[in-house]
Coordinates of C-alpha atoms and ligand atoms in Angstrom, one line a residue:
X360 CA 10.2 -7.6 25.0
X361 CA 6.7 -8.1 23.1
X362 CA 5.2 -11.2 23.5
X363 CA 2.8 -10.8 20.6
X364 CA 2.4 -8.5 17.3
X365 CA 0.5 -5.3 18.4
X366 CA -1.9 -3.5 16.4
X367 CA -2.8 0.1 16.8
X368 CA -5.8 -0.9 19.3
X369 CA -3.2 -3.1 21.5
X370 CA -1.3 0.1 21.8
X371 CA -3.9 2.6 22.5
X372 CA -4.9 0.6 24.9
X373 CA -1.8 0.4 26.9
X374 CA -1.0 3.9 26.5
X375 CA -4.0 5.3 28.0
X376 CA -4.2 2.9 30.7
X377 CA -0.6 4.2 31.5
X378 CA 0.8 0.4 31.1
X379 CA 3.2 1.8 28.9
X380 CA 4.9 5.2 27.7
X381 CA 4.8 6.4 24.0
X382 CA 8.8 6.8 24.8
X383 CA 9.1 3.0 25.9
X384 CA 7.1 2.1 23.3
X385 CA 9.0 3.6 20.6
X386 CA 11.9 2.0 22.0
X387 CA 10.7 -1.1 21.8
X388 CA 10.3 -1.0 18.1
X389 CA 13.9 0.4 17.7
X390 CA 14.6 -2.5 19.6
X391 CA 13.5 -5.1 17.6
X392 CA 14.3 -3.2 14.6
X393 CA 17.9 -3.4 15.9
X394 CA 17.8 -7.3 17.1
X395 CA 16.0 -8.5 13.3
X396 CA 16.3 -5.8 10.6
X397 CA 19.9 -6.4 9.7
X398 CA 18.3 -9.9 8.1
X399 CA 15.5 -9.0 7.0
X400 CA 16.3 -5.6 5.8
X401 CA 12.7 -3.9 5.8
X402 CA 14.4 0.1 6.5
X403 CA 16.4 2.1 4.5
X404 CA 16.8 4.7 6.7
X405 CA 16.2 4.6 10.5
X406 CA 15.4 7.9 12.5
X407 CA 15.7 7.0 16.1
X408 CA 16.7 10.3 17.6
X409 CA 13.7 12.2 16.5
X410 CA 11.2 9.0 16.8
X411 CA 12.5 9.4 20.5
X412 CA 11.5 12.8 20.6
X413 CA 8.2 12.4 18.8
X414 CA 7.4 9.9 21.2
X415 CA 8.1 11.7 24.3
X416 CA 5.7 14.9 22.7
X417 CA 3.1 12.2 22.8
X418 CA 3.9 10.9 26.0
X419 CA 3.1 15.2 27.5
X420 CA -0.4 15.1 25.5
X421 CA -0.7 11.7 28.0
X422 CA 0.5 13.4 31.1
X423 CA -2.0 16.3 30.1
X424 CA -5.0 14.9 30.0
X425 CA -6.8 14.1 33.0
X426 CA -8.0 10.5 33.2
X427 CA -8.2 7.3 30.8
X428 CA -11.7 8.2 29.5
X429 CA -11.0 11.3 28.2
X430 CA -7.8 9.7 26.8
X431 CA -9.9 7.2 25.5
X432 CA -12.2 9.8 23.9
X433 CA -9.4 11.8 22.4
X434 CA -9.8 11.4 18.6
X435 CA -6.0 11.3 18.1
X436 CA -6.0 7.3 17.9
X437 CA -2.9 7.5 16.3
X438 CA -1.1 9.4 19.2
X439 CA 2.6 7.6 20.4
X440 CA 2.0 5.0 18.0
X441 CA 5.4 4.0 15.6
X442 CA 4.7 3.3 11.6
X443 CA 7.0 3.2 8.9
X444 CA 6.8 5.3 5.7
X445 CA 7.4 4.1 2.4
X446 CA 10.7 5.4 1.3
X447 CA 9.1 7.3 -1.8
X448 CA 7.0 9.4 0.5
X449 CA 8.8 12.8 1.2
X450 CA 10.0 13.1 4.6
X451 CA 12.2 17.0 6.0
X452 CA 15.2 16.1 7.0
X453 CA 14.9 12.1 6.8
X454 CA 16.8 11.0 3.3
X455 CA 14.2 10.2 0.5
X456 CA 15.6 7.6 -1.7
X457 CA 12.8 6.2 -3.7
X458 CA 15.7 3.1 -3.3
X459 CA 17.5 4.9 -5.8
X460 CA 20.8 6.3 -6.8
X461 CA 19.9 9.0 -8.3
X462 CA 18.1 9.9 -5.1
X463 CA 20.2 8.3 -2.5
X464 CA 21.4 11.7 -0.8
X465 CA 18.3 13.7 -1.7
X466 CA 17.1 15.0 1.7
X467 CA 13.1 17.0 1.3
X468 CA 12.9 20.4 2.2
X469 CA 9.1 19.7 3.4
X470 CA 6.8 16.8 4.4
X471 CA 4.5 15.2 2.4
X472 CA 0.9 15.9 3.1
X473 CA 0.3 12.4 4.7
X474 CA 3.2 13.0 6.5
X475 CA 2.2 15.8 7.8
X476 CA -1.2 14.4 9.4
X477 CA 1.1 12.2 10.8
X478 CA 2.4 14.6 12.4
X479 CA -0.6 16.3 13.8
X480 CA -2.1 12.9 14.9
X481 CA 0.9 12.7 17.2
X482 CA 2.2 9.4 15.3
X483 CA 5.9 8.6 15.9
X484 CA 7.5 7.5 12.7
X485 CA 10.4 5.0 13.1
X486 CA 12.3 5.6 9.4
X487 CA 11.9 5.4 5.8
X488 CA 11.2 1.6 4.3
X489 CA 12.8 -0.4 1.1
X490 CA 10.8 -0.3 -2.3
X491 CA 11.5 -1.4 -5.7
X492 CA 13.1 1.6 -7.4
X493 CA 10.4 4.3 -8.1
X494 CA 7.5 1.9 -7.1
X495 CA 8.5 -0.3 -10.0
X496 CA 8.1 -3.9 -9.7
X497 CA 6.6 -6.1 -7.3
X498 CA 9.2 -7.9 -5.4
X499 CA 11.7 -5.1 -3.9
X500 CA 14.1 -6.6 -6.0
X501 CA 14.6 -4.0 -8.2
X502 CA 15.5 -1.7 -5.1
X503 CA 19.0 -0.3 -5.7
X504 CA 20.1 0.2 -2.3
X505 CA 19.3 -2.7 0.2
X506 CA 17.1 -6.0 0.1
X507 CA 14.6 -7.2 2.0
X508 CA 13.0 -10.7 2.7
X509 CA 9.8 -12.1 3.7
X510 CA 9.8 -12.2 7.8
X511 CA 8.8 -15.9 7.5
X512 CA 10.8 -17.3 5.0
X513 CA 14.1 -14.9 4.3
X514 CA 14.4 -17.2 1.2
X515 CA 11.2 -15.1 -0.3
X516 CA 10.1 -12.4 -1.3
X517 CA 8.0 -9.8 0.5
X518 CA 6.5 -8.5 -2.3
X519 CA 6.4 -4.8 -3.7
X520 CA 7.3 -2.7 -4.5
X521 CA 5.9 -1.5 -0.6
X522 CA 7.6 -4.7 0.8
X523 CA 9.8 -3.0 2.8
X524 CA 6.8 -1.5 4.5
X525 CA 5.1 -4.9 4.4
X526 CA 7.6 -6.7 6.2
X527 CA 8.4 -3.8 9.2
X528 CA 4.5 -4.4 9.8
X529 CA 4.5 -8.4 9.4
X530 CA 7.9 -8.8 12.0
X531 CA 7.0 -6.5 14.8
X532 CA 9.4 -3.6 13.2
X533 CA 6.0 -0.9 13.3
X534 CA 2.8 -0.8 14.4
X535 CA 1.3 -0.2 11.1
X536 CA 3.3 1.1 7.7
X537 CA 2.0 3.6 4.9
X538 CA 2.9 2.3 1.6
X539 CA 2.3 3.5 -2.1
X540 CA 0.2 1.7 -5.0
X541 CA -0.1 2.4 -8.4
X542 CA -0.9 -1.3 -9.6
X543 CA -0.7 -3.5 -6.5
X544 CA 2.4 -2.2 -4.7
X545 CA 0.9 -2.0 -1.0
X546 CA -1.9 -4.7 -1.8
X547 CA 0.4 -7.3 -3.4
X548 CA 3.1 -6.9 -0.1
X549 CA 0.2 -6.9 2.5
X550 CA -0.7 -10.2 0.6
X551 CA 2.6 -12.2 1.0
X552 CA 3.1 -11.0 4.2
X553 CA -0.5 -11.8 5.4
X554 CA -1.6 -7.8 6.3
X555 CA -4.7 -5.4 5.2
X556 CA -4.0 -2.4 2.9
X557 CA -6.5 -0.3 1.8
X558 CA -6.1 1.5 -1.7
X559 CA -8.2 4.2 -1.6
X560 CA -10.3 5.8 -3.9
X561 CA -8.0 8.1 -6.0
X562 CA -8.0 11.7 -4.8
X563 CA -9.1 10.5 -0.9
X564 CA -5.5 10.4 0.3
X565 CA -3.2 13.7 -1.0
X566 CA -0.6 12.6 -2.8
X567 CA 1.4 16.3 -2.3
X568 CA 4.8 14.5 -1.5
X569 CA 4.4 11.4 -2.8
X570 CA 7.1 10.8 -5.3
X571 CA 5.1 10.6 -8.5
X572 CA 5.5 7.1 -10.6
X573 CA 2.2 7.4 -12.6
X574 CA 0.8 10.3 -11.3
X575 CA -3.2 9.7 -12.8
X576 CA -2.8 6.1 -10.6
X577 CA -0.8 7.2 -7.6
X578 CA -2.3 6.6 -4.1
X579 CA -1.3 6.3 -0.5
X580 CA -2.4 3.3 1.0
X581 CA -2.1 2.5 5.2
X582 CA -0.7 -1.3 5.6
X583 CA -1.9 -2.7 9.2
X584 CA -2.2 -5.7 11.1
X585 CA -6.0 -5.4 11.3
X586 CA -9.1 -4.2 9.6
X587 CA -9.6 -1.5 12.3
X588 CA -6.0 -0.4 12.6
X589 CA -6.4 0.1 8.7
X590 CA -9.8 2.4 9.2
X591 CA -8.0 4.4 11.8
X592 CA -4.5 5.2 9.6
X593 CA -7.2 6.1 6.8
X594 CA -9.2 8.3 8.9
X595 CA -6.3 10.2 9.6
X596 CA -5.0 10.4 6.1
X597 CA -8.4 11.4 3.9
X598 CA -9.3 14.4 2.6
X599 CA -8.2 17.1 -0.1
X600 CA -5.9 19.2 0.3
X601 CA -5.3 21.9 -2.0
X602 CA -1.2 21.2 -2.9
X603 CA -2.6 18.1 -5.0
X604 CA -5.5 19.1 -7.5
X605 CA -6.3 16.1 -7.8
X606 CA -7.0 15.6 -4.4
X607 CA -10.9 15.2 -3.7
X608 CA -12.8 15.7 -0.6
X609 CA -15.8 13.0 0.2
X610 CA -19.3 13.5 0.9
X611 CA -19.9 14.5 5.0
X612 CA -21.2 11.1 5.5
X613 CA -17.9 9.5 4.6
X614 CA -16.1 10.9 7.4
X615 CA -19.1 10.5 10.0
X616 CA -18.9 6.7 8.8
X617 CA -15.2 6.5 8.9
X618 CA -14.8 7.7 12.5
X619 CA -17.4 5.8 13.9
X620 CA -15.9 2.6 15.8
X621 CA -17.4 -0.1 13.6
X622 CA -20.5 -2.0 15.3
X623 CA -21.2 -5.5 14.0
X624 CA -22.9 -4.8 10.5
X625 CA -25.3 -6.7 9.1
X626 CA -24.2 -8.2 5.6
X627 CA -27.6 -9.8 4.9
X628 CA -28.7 -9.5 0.9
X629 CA -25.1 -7.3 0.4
X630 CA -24.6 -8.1 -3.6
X631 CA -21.1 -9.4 -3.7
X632 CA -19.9 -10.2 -7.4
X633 CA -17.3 -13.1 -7.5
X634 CA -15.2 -12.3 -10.6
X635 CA -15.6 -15.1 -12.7
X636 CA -12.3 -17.3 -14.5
X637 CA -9.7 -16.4 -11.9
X638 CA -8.6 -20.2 -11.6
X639 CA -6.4 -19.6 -15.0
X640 CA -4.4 -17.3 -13.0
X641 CA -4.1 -18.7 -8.9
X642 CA -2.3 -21.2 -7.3
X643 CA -4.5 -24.0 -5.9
X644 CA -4.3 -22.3 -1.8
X645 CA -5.1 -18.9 -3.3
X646 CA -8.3 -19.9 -5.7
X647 CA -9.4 -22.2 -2.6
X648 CA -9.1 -19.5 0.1
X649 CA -10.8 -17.4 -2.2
X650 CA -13.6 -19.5 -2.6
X651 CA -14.0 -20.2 0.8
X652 CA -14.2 -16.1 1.6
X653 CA -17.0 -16.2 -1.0
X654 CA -19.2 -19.7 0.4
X655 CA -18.4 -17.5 3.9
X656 CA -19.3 -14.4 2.6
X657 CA -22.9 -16.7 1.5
X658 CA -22.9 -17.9 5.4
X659 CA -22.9 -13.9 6.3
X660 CA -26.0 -13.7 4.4
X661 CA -24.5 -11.9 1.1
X662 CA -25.8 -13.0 -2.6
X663 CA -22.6 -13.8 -4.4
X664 CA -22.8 -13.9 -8.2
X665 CA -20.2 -15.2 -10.5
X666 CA -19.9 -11.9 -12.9
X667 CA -17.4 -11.3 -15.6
X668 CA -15.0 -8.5 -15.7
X669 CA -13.2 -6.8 -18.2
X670 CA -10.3 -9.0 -19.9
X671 CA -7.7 -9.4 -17.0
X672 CA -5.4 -9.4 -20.3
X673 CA -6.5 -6.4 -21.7
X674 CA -6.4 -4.3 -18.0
X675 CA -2.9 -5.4 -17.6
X676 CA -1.3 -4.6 -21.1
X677 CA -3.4 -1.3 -20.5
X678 CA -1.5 -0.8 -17.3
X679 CA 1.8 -1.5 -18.4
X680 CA 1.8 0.9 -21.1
X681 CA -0.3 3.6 -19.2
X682 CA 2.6 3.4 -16.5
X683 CA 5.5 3.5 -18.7
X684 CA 4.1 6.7 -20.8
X685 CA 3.3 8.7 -17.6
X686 CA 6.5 7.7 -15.6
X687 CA 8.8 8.3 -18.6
X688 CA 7.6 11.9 -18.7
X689 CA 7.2 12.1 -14.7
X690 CA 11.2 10.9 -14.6
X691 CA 12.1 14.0 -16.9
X692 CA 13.0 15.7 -14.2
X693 CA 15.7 13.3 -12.9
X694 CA 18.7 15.1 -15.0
X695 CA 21.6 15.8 -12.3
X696 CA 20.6 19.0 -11.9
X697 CA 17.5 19.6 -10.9
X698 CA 17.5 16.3 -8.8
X699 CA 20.4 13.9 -8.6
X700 CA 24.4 14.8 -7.9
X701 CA 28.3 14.1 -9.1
X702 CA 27.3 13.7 -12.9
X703 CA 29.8 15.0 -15.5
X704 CA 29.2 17.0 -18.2
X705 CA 29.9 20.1 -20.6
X706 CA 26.3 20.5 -21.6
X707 CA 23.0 19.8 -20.5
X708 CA 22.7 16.4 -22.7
X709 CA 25.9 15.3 -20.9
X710 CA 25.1 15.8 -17.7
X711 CA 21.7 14.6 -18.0
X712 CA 23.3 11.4 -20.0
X713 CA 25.6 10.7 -16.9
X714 CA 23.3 11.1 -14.5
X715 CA 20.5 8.9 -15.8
X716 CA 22.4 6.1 -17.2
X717 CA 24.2 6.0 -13.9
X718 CA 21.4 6.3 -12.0
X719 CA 18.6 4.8 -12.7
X720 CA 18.5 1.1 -12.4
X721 CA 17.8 -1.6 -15.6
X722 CA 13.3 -1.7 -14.6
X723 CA 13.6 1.8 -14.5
X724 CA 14.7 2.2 -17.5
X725 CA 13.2 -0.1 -19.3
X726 CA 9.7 1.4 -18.1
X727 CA 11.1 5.3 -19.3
X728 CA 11.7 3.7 -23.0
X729 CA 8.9 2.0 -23.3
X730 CA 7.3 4.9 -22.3
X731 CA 8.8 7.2 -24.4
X732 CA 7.9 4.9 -27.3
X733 CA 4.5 4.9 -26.3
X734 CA 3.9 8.6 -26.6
X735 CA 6.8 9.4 -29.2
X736 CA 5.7 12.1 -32.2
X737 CA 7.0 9.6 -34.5
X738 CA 3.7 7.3 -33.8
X739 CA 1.7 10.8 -33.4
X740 CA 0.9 9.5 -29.8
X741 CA -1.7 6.9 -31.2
X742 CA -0.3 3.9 -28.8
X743 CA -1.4 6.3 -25.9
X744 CA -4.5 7.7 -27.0
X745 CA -5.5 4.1 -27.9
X746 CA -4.8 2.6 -24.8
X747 CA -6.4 5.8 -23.3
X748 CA -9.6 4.2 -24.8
X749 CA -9.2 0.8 -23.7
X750 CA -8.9 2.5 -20.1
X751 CA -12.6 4.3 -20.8
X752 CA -13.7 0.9 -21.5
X753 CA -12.7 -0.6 -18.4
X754 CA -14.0 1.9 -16.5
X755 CA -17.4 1.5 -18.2
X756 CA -17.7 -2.0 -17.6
X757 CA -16.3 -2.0 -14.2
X758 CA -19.0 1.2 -13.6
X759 CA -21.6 -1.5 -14.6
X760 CA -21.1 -4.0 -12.3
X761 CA -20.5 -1.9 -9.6
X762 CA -24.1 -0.7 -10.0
X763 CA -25.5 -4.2 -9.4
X764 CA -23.1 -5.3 -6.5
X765 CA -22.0 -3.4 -3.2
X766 CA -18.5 -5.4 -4.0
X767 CA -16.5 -7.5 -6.5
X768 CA -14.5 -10.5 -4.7
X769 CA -11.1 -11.6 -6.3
X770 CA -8.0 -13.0 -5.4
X771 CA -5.2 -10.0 -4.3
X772 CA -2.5 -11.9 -6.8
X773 CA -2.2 -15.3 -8.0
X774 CA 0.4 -16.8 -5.5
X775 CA 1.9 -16.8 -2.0
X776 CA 5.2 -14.7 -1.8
X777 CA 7.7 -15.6 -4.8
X778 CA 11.0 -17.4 -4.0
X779 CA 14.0 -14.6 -4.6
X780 CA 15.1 -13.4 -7.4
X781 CA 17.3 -16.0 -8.6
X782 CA 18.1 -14.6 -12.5
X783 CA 14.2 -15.0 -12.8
X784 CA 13.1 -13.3 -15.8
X785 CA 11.5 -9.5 -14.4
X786 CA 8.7 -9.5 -17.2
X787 CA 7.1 -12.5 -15.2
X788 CA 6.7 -10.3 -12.0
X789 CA 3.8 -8.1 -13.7
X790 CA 1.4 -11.2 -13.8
X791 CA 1.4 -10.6 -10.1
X792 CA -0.5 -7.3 -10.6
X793 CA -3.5 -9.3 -13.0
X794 CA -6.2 -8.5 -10.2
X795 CA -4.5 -5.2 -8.4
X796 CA -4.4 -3.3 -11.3
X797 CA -8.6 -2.7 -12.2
X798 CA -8.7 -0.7 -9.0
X799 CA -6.0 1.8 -10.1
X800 CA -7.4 1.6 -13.7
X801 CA -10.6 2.7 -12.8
X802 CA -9.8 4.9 -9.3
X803 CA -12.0 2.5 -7.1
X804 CA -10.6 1.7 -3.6
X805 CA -9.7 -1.9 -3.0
X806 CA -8.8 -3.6 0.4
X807 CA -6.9 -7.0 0.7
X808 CA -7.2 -9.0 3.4
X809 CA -5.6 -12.1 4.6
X810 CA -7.3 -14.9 3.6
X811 CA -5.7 -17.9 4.9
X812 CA -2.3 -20.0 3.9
X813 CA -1.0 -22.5 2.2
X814 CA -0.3 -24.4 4.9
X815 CA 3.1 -21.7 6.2
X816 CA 2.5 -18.4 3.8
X817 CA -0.6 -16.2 3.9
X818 CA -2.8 -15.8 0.8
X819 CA -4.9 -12.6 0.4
X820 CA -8.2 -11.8 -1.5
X821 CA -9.4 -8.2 -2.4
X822 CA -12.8 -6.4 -1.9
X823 CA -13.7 -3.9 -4.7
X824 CA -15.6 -1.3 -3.9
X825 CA -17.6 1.9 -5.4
X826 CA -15.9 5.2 -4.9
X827 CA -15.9 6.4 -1.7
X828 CA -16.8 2.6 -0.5
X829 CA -14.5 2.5 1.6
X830 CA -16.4 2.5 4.9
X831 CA -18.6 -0.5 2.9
X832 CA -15.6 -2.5 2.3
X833 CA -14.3 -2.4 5.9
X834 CA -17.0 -3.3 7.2
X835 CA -17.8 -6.4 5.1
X836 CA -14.2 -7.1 5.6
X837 CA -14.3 -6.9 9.4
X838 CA -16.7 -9.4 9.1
X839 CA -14.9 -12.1 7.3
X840 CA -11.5 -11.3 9.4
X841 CA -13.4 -12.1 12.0
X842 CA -14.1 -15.9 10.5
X843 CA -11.0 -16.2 8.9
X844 CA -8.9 -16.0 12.4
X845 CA -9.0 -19.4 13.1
X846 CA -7.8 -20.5 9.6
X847 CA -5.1 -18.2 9.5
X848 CA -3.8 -19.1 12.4
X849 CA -3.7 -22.6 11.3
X850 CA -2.6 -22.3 8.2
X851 CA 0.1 -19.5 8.3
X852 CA 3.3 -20.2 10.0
X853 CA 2.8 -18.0 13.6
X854 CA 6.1 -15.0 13.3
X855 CA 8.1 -16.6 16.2
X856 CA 10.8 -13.6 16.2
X857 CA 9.5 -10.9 18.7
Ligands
LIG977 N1 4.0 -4.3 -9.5 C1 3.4 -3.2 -10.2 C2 4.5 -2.6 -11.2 O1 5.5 -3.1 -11.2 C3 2.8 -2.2 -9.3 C4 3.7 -1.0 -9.0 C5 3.0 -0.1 -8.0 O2 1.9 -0.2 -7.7 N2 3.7 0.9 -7.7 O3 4.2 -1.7 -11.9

């Protein structure tokens, strides 16, 4: 049994010193995925058998190689270590549900692109993770085919929609999880359940197999334990690849930064902007955590500035209605016969009547006919194309401050982990994505990091950065995780259940 959480470095570090094989270690996560998942429900789908035998291709590159330095030196950090994968990223011959009906049998004929790397990196993944249905929603309560809980408190909420991936990571079920985010959904999760997740800049991470919600907001994000366990998943995930045209592929010194094992940086006269009137919208540990990143953020030897951003109003209703017109035309293709089984029918209308209405769940839906009204002919298309200019806008103005500041500091979302479902009124869960959503609006990478408790649930707080910042952002980030441990641990209730 573990007697701690282990991040990615814990592991390397026992797997090249031969402590422990990539085999034993695999099974030690199906282990615990067996003794706690039942309750707290984090996988859809488990894949032991061929975890088993990814793990034991590891464990011959181990047996190959010659001594623990060269080990050490091999690039492939990733190699024998078990992850999750977000159950809307396409997996061959692992079931894809997106968590729901429509999809529940729908098996890939090919990996996804981050899969894939994976792959190549010699990661071992464990099985496919809960989400709210189609990414939608931030509490995996809109998931129609299991329910998850937050690891510390199975009366809460993990977050979402990549709380399934959230809470593997946060009770010991995987090393590190990827997870999806098109207005919060892997920075939100990491949040409640007191992780990193990166959101990359949009295009960095191929989304060729990701199941597409919003496709012009889409991006893969790694959720880890640690700051450096996150820079490692994202090393191995960047780059373009030419399945997703939107893919991009950064500048050379992006990647020299990114593999380079961070030394302590210097953060002296680093321009951090603190977005101004966030108290409207945080519970009193969230605004005071965040404040205190900022004052130690001041202690690091960064200016921070009080700066105002665009209306957090205005970037939500913008991404709400942006969301709903691209994922009502993205769903199209979810008609029972191109993608979905069993629905009845004499014609085309019929079947495709039986198979959505029985298959997509009440968010879902809700989201397609919004959408749908949002670009209908009958308003010539005027609510998108306005909205469409509000987005410009936002992009300007966030352009503008990130000219002045290396980063913009804000809370991740307003509150620790929400109580359950409990008839709640859904339209409330979207003021969780106030602060996620300017990073998808403008396509600039955000990380969230813990940033202490409330006394028993972690609170989180987001870096902003400028595209292809993420190297910048990790590294100021490293620093504050590195003040923030002794906070955290004492006010965030320690995961007793490995
Ligand atoms: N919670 C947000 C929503 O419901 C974010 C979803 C996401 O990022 N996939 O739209």
């Amino acid at each position: 049994m573990m007697k701690e959480l282990m991040t990615i470095t814990d592991c390397r570090k026992a797997l090249c010193k031969r402590e422990i094989s990539a085999r034993e270690l695999t099974e030690l996560y199906l282990q615990q995925i067996d003794a706690r998942d039942r309750e707290i429900g984090a996988y859809l789908t488990v894949c032991a058998e061929k975890a088993i035998q990814k793990a034991k291709e590891a464990d011959s590159i181990f047996t190959r190689s010659a001594d623990v330095v060269s080990l050490e030196r091999n690039s492939n950090t990733l190699c024998g270590i078990p992850y999750a994968c977000k159950d809307n990223i396409v997996t061959k011959g692992v079931r894809t549900t997106c968590a729901s009906r429509i999809l529940q049998d729908f098996v890939s004929p090919y990996d996804a692109a981050v899969v894939e790397r994976l792959q190549s990196s010699g990661a071992v993944m464990l099985g496919k993770t809960n989400m709210d249905e189609f990414a939608m929603g931030s509490a995996c309560e809109h998931s129609a085919l299991g329910r998850t809980v937050h690891p510390l408190d199975p009366a809460r909420s993990p977050g979402g929609s990549s709380g399934g991936s959230a809470a593997a990571v946060a009770a010991g079920e995987a090393v590190f999880a990827l997870g999806s985010d098109t207005g919060g959904s892997a920075r939100q999760p990491a949040s409640f359940c007191g992780l990193v997740a990166m959101k990359p800049t949009y295009g960095l991470v191929p989304r060729y197999g990701l199941v597409e919600f919003a496709s012009s907001m889409d991006t893969i994000c790694p959720m880890t334990r640690t700051v450096e366990d996150n820079r490692m998943v994202l090393a191995a995930l960047a780059g373009a690849d030419p399945r997703d045209m939107t893919s991009v592929t950064p500048p050379n010194e992006w990647f020299e930064g990114i593999k380079r094992q961070s030394l302590v940086p210097d953060l002296k006269g680093k321009r951090i902007a603190m977005a101004a009137d966030i108290s409207r919208f945080c519970d009193a540990a969230t605004l005071a955590n965040t404040l205190r990143a900022a004052r130690m953020l001041e202690e690091l030897g960064c200016i921070v500035e009080e700066t105002e951003l665009p209306s957090p109003d205005h970037a939500l209703e913008t991404y709400v209605i942006l969301t709903a017109a691209e994922s009502s035309s993205n769903l199209a293709r979810y008609d029972g016969i191109r993608y979905g089984t069993g629905a009845n029918g004499e014609s085309y209308r019929e079947i495709a009547g039986c198979a959505r209405t029985t298959g997509f769940g009440e968010e879902v839906t809700r989201r397609i006919l919004t959408g749908a009204y949002a670009l209908s002919a009958a308003h010539g298309g005027k609510y998108f194309h306005k909205i469409k200019n509000v987005q410009r806008n936002i992009l300007h103005q966030m352009d503008a401050v990130m000219e002045r500041y290396d980063a913009i500091l804000m809370p991740t979302t307003g509150s620790v982990a929400f109580p359950l479902a409990d008839g709640e009124k859904t339209e409330n869960r979207y003021d969780s994505d106030r602060f996620t959503v300017y990073a998808n609006l403008t396509g600039l990478p955000a990380l969230q990091i813990p940033s202490g408790g409330d006394g028993k649930l972690p609170t989180g707080v987001s870096l902003l950065g400028r595209r292809f910042g993420e190297v910048e952002l990790y590294r100021i980030a490293q620093r504050l995780e590195e003040m923030l441990a002794e906070k955290i641990a004492e006010e965030v209730t320690e995961y007793g259940g490995v």
